[in-house]
Amino acid sequence: MEGGENNNNNKDWTLDGLAASMPVFAKELVAGGVAGGLAKTAVAPLERVKILFQTRRAEFQAVGLGGSFRKIAHTEGVFGFYRGNGASVARIVPYAALHYMAYEQYRRWIILGFPDIGRGPVLDLAAGSVAGGTAVLFTYPLDLVRTKLAYQVVGSSKVNIRALSQSQLVYSGIIDCISDIYRKSGVRGLYRGVAPTLVGIFPYSGLKFYFFEKMKTYIPEEHKKDISAKLFCGSVAGLLGQTITYPLEVVRRQMQVQALTTSNNAVGRGILESLKTIVQQQGYKQLFSGLSINYLKVGPSVAIGFTVYDYMKSWLRVPSRDETSIVLVTEERSPRTASLHSS
């Protein structure tokens, strides 16, 4: 009996020790990566159709959302809804991990550098915005690959795309796509469209974190841990942030697939030039093409992401933001105080 109790105690100690031995930033990386991967996979079919709308695949725009789903199912089967999702998940796991962790880290650094700063919207906007930019710079090539793979369509007629037929795709997979881009355009080609991405991610990321944290303050204390409350706050936060920055996402998608199409409606080199070109040649509505699908996607995606992230942090025993900030500020002040006493 004593041996059994000791084994159980050792097992519990091992689990607790594993969680306790991980630094906070590592726990946040794990929590963010899991949250991002699950959220992205859950909405992959909507993401595929949205990209086809944004990049002006005429045969899909003509049939609408329902017709697009039927067309993909008929010509490509169930796996067609997940074309490009491998690259998407390969990107989103490190992206979300860096995004969430960087947001928490930047937030702590700001508090550490400015202990008297308020915990209001400026803090969340600043930390969230810079974190979004950081994550984009590290993972953008995979987002580019995801878009190019999702743009490919099997079994379509009258397709305005180079070297594509029923049995042949431009790119066979992630590695092939990256290799081809790098061979033709170098590192610069892997970052095509990154400018509008960065311009869009700064306000979107900041607003998303701000709205989510702000809305949670209005939830009664006894309901703060309810999954329905977290899902609702995440959905609204995602919708508000995405609506403001959506035209920049359309510019980014068109820049990413421009090398694949023979259309004369090419976007410009810069963000403003591209916005102007799209409005002049494709119409103002094109800047919001796919937005209705995005509303269906971004709500559950952000909601699932934030909810899973919160639960993963709880499971990994990540201390609350305020607790962590207090510890960091205390640790920072202690050495200074000690040095003053010693001198």
Short mmCIF file of C-alpha atoms in Angstrom, two decimals:
data_model
loop_
_atom_site.label_atom_id
_atom_site.label_comp_id
_atom_site.label_asym_id
_atom_site.label_seq_id
_atom_site.Cartn_x
_atom_site.Cartn_y
_atom_site.Cartn_z
CA MET A 1 0.00 0.00 0.00
CA GLU A 2 2.78 2.37 0.95
CA GLY A 3 4.58 1.59 -2.30
CA GLY A 4 1.40 2.31 -4.27
CA GLU A 5 0.93 5.60 -2.45
CA ASN A 6 4.54 6.53 -3.12
CA ASN A 7 4.11 5.75 -6.83
CA ASN A 8 0.98 7.90 -7.00
CA ASN A 9 2.75 10.69 -5.15
CA ASN A 10 5.70 10.44 -7.53
CA LYS A 11 3.37 10.56 -10.50
CA ASP A 12 1.57 13.63 -9.20
CA TRP A 13 4.88 15.24 -8.35
CA THR A 14 6.16 14.54 -11.84
CA LEU A 15 3.13 16.17 -13.48
CA ASP A 16 3.31 19.15 -11.17
CA GLY A 17 7.06 19.34 -11.60
CA LEU A 18 6.77 19.33 -15.40
CA ALA A 19 4.31 22.21 -15.34
CA ALA A 20 6.33 24.07 -12.72
CA SER A 21 9.65 23.58 -14.52
CA MET A 22 8.44 25.19 -17.75
CA PRO A 23 9.05 28.94 -17.93
CA VAL A 24 5.96 31.08 -18.42
CA PHE A 25 6.85 32.04 -22.00
CA ALA A 26 7.17 28.34 -22.97
CA LYS A 27 3.73 27.57 -21.54
CA GLU A 28 2.29 30.49 -23.50
CA LEU A 29 3.96 29.24 -26.68
CA VAL A 30 2.41 25.79 -26.24
CA ALA A 31 -1.00 27.20 -25.37
CA GLY A 32 -0.97 29.57 -28.34
CA GLY A 33 0.17 26.94 -30.82
CA VAL A 34 -2.53 24.45 -29.82
CA ALA A 35 -5.19 27.16 -29.87
CA GLY A 36 -4.15 28.39 -33.32
CA GLY A 37 -4.00 24.93 -34.89
CA LEU A 38 -7.43 23.87 -33.64
CA ALA A 39 -9.07 27.16 -34.55
CA LYS A 40 -7.63 27.23 -38.08
CA THR A 41 -8.57 23.64 -38.89
CA ALA A 42 -12.13 24.18 -37.66
CA VAL A 43 -12.75 26.91 -40.26
CA ALA A 44 -10.52 25.61 -43.11
CA PRO A 45 -13.39 25.03 -45.61
CA LEU A 46 -14.60 28.63 -45.21
CA GLU A 47 -11.05 29.88 -45.52
CA ARG A 48 -10.57 28.04 -48.83
CA VAL A 49 -13.71 29.54 -50.36
CA LYS A 50 -12.88 33.00 -49.01
CA ILE A 51 -9.46 32.95 -50.70
CA LEU A 52 -11.05 31.93 -54.02
CA PHE A 53 -13.45 34.88 -53.71
CA GLN A 54 -10.73 37.36 -52.74
CA THR A 55 -8.50 36.35 -55.65
CA ARG A 56 -11.37 36.67 -58.16
CA ARG A 57 -11.87 33.11 -59.27
CA ALA A 58 -14.81 33.92 -61.53
CA GLU A 59 -16.27 30.42 -61.58
CA PHE A 60 -16.70 30.60 -57.81
CA GLN A 61 -17.86 34.19 -57.48
CA ALA A 62 -20.60 33.47 -60.00
CA VAL A 63 -22.16 30.63 -57.97
CA GLY A 64 -21.93 32.16 -54.50
CA LEU A 65 -21.11 30.51 -51.19
CA GLY A 66 -23.41 27.49 -51.43
CA GLY A 67 -22.52 26.84 -55.05
CA SER A 68 -18.80 27.10 -54.25
CA PHE A 69 -19.09 24.43 -51.58
CA ARG A 70 -20.97 22.13 -53.98
CA LYS A 71 -18.45 22.77 -56.77
CA ILE A 72 -15.45 21.93 -54.57
CA ALA A 73 -17.19 18.84 -53.19
CA HIS A 74 -18.04 17.65 -56.71
CA THR A 75 -14.66 18.29 -58.36
CA GLU A 76 -12.22 17.77 -55.49
CA GLY A 77 -14.08 15.86 -52.81
CA VAL A 78 -13.89 16.46 -49.06
CA PHE A 79 -10.14 16.95 -49.14
CA GLY A 80 -10.63 19.88 -51.52
CA PHE A 81 -11.98 21.93 -48.64
CA TYR A 82 -8.63 21.50 -46.93
CA ARG A 83 -6.38 22.28 -49.90
CA GLY A 84 -3.65 24.50 -48.49
CA ASN A 85 -4.66 23.74 -44.90
CA GLY A 86 -1.44 21.83 -44.28
CA ALA A 87 0.52 25.00 -45.02
CA SER A 88 -2.06 26.97 -43.06
CA VAL A 89 -1.64 24.86 -39.93
CA ALA A 90 2.14 24.72 -40.41
CA ARG A 91 2.05 28.52 -40.39
CA ILE A 92 -0.63 29.14 -37.79
CA VAL A 93 0.87 26.95 -35.05
CA PRO A 94 4.16 28.92 -34.83
CA TYR A 95 2.31 32.13 -35.71
CA ALA A 96 -0.28 31.76 -32.95
CA ALA A 97 2.35 30.54 -30.51
CA LEU A 98 4.50 33.61 -31.17
CA HIS A 99 1.49 35.90 -31.34
CA TYR A 100 0.02 34.98 -27.97
CA MET A 101 3.39 34.65 -26.23
CA ALA A 102 4.72 37.92 -27.67
CA TYR A 103 1.53 39.73 -26.64
CA GLU A 104 1.94 38.54 -23.05
CA GLN A 105 5.68 39.26 -23.10
CA TYR A 106 5.37 42.75 -24.58
CA ARG A 107 2.61 43.50 -22.09
CA ARG A 108 4.87 42.46 -19.20
CA TRP A 109 7.81 44.43 -20.59
CA ILE A 110 5.71 47.58 -20.86
CA ILE A 111 4.49 47.14 -17.29
CA LEU A 112 8.05 46.43 -16.16
CA GLY A 113 9.39 49.53 -17.88
CA PHE A 114 6.47 51.69 -16.82
CA PRO A 115 5.13 50.25 -13.53
CA ASP A 116 2.62 53.05 -13.06
CA ILE A 117 1.04 52.64 -16.50
CA GLY A 118 -2.66 51.88 -16.55
CA ARG A 119 -3.99 48.47 -17.59
CA GLY A 120 -6.33 50.02 -20.14
CA PRO A 121 -6.75 50.08 -23.94
CA VAL A 122 -3.38 51.68 -24.75
CA LEU A 123 -1.53 48.79 -23.12
CA ASP A 124 -3.52 46.07 -24.93
CA LEU A 125 -3.40 47.89 -28.27
CA ALA A 126 0.33 48.46 -28.08
CA ALA A 127 1.25 44.95 -26.93
CA GLY A 128 -1.17 43.25 -29.32
CA SER A 129 -0.12 45.30 -32.32
CA VAL A 130 3.61 44.76 -31.92
CA ALA A 131 3.04 41.07 -31.17
CA GLY A 132 1.09 40.68 -34.40
CA GLY A 133 3.87 42.26 -36.41
CA THR A 134 6.48 40.05 -34.75
CA ALA A 135 4.54 36.87 -35.52
CA VAL A 136 3.95 37.90 -39.15
CA LEU A 137 7.63 38.56 -39.87
CA PHE A 138 8.61 35.10 -38.64
CA THR A 139 5.87 33.11 -40.39
CA TYR A 140 4.81 35.08 -43.49
CA PRO A 141 6.34 32.74 -46.14
CA LEU A 142 4.03 29.94 -44.96
CA ASP A 143 1.02 32.23 -45.31
CA LEU A 144 2.09 33.00 -48.87
CA VAL A 145 2.39 29.27 -49.61
CA ARG A 146 -1.02 28.57 -48.06
CA THR A 147 -2.66 31.14 -50.33
CA LYS A 148 -0.99 29.83 -53.49
CA LEU A 149 -1.99 26.24 -52.70
CA ALA A 150 -5.57 27.23 -51.85
CA TYR A 151 -5.81 29.22 -55.12
CA GLN A 152 -5.24 26.08 -57.21
CA VAL A 153 -8.44 24.47 -58.42
CA VAL A 154 -8.84 20.98 -59.89
CA GLY A 155 -11.25 20.18 -62.69
CA SER A 156 -12.34 23.71 -63.57
CA SER A 157 -12.99 24.93 -67.07
CA LYS A 158 -12.16 28.38 -68.37
CA VAL A 159 -9.59 28.78 -65.66
CA ASN A 160 -7.36 31.83 -65.92
CA ILE A 161 -4.32 30.18 -64.37
CA ARG A 162 -1.05 29.10 -65.85
CA ALA A 163 -0.13 25.41 -66.35
CA LEU A 164 -3.17 23.96 -64.58
CA SER A 165 -5.26 21.03 -65.81
CA GLN A 166 -7.36 18.21 -64.36
CA SER A 167 -4.29 16.12 -63.60
CA GLN A 168 -1.66 18.78 -63.04
CA LEU A 169 -1.25 21.42 -60.37
CA VAL A 170 1.25 24.28 -60.37
CA TYR A 171 2.52 23.21 -56.96
CA SER A 172 2.42 19.70 -55.57
CA GLY A 173 2.88 20.70 -51.95
CA ILE A 174 4.44 23.02 -49.40
CA ILE A 175 8.10 22.19 -50.10
CA ASP A 176 7.61 22.36 -53.88
CA CYS A 177 5.92 25.75 -53.58
CA ILE A 178 8.60 27.24 -51.32
CA SER A 179 11.39 25.87 -53.54
CA ASP A 180 9.81 27.28 -56.71
CA ILE A 181 9.24 30.73 -55.22
CA TYR A 182 12.76 30.89 -53.81
CA ARG A 183 14.31 29.69 -57.09
CA LYS A 184 12.48 32.34 -59.13
CA SER A 185 12.40 35.32 -56.76
CA GLY A 186 14.64 34.57 -53.81
CA VAL A 187 13.83 35.59 -50.24
CA ARG A 188 12.06 38.69 -51.52
CA GLY A 189 9.54 36.49 -53.32
CA LEU A 190 8.70 34.67 -50.10
CA TYR A 191 7.64 37.99 -48.59
CA ARG A 192 5.52 39.26 -51.45
CA GLY A 193 2.47 40.99 -49.97
CA VAL A 194 4.00 41.34 -46.51
CA ALA A 195 3.62 45.15 -46.46
CA PRO A 196 -0.22 45.21 -46.47
CA THR A 197 -0.12 42.29 -44.04
CA LEU A 198 1.92 44.29 -41.55
CA VAL A 199 -0.17 47.42 -42.05
CA GLY A 200 -3.31 45.39 -41.46
CA ILE A 201 -2.06 43.22 -38.59
CA PHE A 202 -1.03 46.11 -36.35
CA PRO A 203 -4.54 47.52 -35.84
CA TYR A 204 -6.27 44.14 -36.18
CA SER A 205 -4.13 42.35 -33.62
CA GLY A 206 -4.24 45.23 -31.17
CA LEU A 207 -8.00 45.70 -31.49
CA LYS A 208 -8.64 41.96 -31.24
CA PHE A 209 -6.82 41.62 -27.93
CA TYR A 210 -8.26 44.86 -26.63
CA PHE A 211 -11.88 44.03 -27.43
CA PHE A 212 -11.54 40.51 -26.02
CA GLU A 213 -10.06 41.65 -22.72
CA LYS A 214 -12.39 44.65 -22.51
CA MET A 215 -15.53 42.59 -23.06
CA LYS A 216 -14.50 40.08 -20.41
CA THR A 217 -14.57 42.89 -17.83
CA TYR A 218 -18.34 43.19 -18.32
CA ILE A 219 -18.97 39.51 -17.60
CA PRO A 220 -20.08 38.73 -14.02
CA GLU A 221 -17.33 37.07 -11.99
CA GLU A 222 -19.29 33.83 -11.60
CA HIS A 223 -19.55 33.44 -15.40
CA LYS A 224 -15.99 34.45 -16.42
CA LYS A 225 -14.93 30.81 -16.85
CA ASP A 226 -18.02 29.76 -18.83
CA ILE A 227 -17.12 28.56 -22.32
CA SER A 228 -20.11 30.37 -23.82
CA ALA A 229 -18.91 33.69 -22.41
CA LYS A 230 -15.40 33.19 -23.79
CA LEU A 231 -16.74 32.17 -27.20
CA PHE A 232 -19.01 35.22 -27.35
CA CYS A 233 -16.25 37.66 -26.37
CA GLY A 234 -13.86 36.09 -28.88
CA SER A 235 -16.40 36.21 -31.70
CA VAL A 236 -17.22 39.89 -31.24
CA ALA A 237 -13.55 40.81 -30.83
CA GLY A 238 -12.63 39.05 -34.07
CA LEU A 239 -15.50 40.56 -36.06
CA LEU A 240 -14.80 44.12 -34.96
CA GLY A 241 -11.07 43.89 -35.62
CA GLN A 242 -11.43 42.15 -38.99
CA THR A 243 -14.02 44.53 -40.44
CA ILE A 244 -11.73 47.54 -40.01
CA THR A 245 -8.74 45.94 -41.74
CA TYR A 246 -10.37 43.69 -44.36
CA PRO A 247 -9.47 45.68 -47.54
CA LEU A 248 -5.79 45.25 -46.72
CA GLU A 249 -6.28 41.49 -46.60
CA VAL A 250 -7.79 41.55 -50.10
CA VAL A 251 -4.75 43.49 -51.36
CA ARG A 252 -2.45 40.96 -49.71
CA ARG A 253 -4.20 37.95 -51.28
CA GLN A 254 -4.13 39.43 -54.78
CA MET A 255 -0.45 40.30 -54.47
CA GLN A 256 0.28 36.75 -53.31
CA VAL A 257 -1.33 35.04 -56.32
CA GLN A 258 -0.44 37.62 -58.96
CA ALA A 259 2.35 35.42 -60.35
CA LEU A 260 -0.14 32.60 -60.93
CA THR A 261 -2.66 34.51 -63.00
CA THR A 262 -2.46 35.89 -66.53
CA SER A 263 -5.10 38.52 -65.81
CA ASN A 264 -4.43 42.09 -66.88
CA ASN A 265 -6.00 43.32 -63.63
CA ALA A 266 -2.69 43.15 -61.77
CA VAL A 267 -2.38 45.00 -58.51
CA GLY A 268 0.23 47.68 -58.05
CA ARG A 269 3.57 47.50 -56.31
CA GLY A 270 2.65 49.42 -53.15
CA ILE A 271 -0.32 49.28 -50.80
CA LEU A 272 -1.93 52.57 -51.85
CA GLU A 273 -1.28 51.86 -55.54
CA SER A 274 -2.78 48.40 -55.16
CA LEU A 275 -5.88 49.74 -53.41
CA LYS A 276 -6.32 52.32 -56.18
CA THR A 277 -5.85 49.71 -58.92
CA ILE A 278 -8.38 47.32 -57.39
CA VAL A 279 -10.99 50.08 -57.04
CA GLN A 280 -10.44 51.33 -60.61
CA GLN A 281 -10.26 47.96 -62.39
CA GLN A 282 -12.33 45.67 -60.18
CA GLY A 283 -14.67 48.02 -58.40
CA TYR A 284 -14.98 49.21 -54.83
CA LYS A 285 -16.93 46.11 -53.77
CA GLN A 286 -13.91 43.91 -54.50
CA LEU A 287 -12.21 45.38 -51.42
CA PHE A 288 -14.85 43.56 -49.38
CA SER A 289 -15.16 40.44 -51.51
CA GLY A 290 -15.47 37.42 -49.26
CA LEU A 291 -16.24 39.54 -46.18
CA SER A 292 -19.52 37.75 -45.57
CA ILE A 293 -17.64 34.44 -45.58
CA ASN A 294 -15.05 35.99 -43.32
CA TYR A 295 -17.78 36.90 -40.84
CA LEU A 296 -18.76 33.23 -40.76
CA LYS A 297 -15.10 32.25 -40.34
CA VAL A 298 -13.47 34.83 -38.13
CA GLY A 299 -16.10 34.71 -35.39
CA PRO A 300 -15.70 31.02 -34.56
CA SER A 301 -11.98 31.07 -35.39
CA VAL A 302 -11.08 33.84 -32.94
CA ALA A 303 -13.58 32.52 -30.40
CA ILE A 304 -12.11 29.01 -30.50
CA GLY A 305 -8.58 30.41 -30.44
CA PHE A 306 -9.07 32.59 -27.37
CA THR A 307 -11.11 29.93 -25.55
CA VAL A 308 -8.61 27.12 -26.16
CA TYR A 309 -5.77 29.47 -25.26
CA ASP A 310 -7.36 30.36 -21.92
CA TYR A 311 -8.06 26.71 -21.11
CA MET A 312 -4.54 25.64 -22.12
CA LYS A 313 -3.06 28.33 -19.86
CA SER A 314 -5.20 27.07 -17.02
CA TRP A 315 -4.17 23.45 -17.69
CA LEU A 316 -0.49 24.45 -17.81
CA ARG A 317 -0.91 26.50 -14.61
CA VAL A 318 0.07 29.81 -16.20
CA PRO A 319 -0.37 32.58 -13.61
CA SER A 320 -2.73 35.42 -14.41
CA ARG A 321 -1.32 38.45 -16.22
CA ASP A 322 -1.56 40.65 -13.16
CA GLU A 323 0.15 38.05 -10.94
CA THR A 324 3.00 37.65 -13.43
CA SER A 325 3.39 41.41 -13.82
CA ILE A 326 3.55 41.91 -10.04
CA VAL A 327 6.23 39.22 -9.74
CA LEU A 328 8.31 40.74 -12.55
CA VAL A 329 8.07 44.26 -11.16
CA THR A 330 8.95 43.00 -7.68
CA GLU A 331 11.93 41.01 -8.99
CA GLU A 332 13.12 44.02 -10.98
CA ARG A 333 12.90 46.37 -8.01
CA SER A 334 14.50 43.94 -5.51
CA PRO A 335 18.02 43.93 -7.08
CA ARG A 336 17.91 47.72 -7.31
CA THR A 337 16.91 47.98 -3.68
CA ALA A 338 19.61 45.51 -2.65
CA SER A 339 22.27 47.39 -4.56
CA LEU A 340 21.24 50.65 -2.89
CA HIS A 341 21.50 49.04 0.56
CA SER A 342 24.89 47.49 -0.24
CA SER A 343 26.28 50.79 -1.40
#
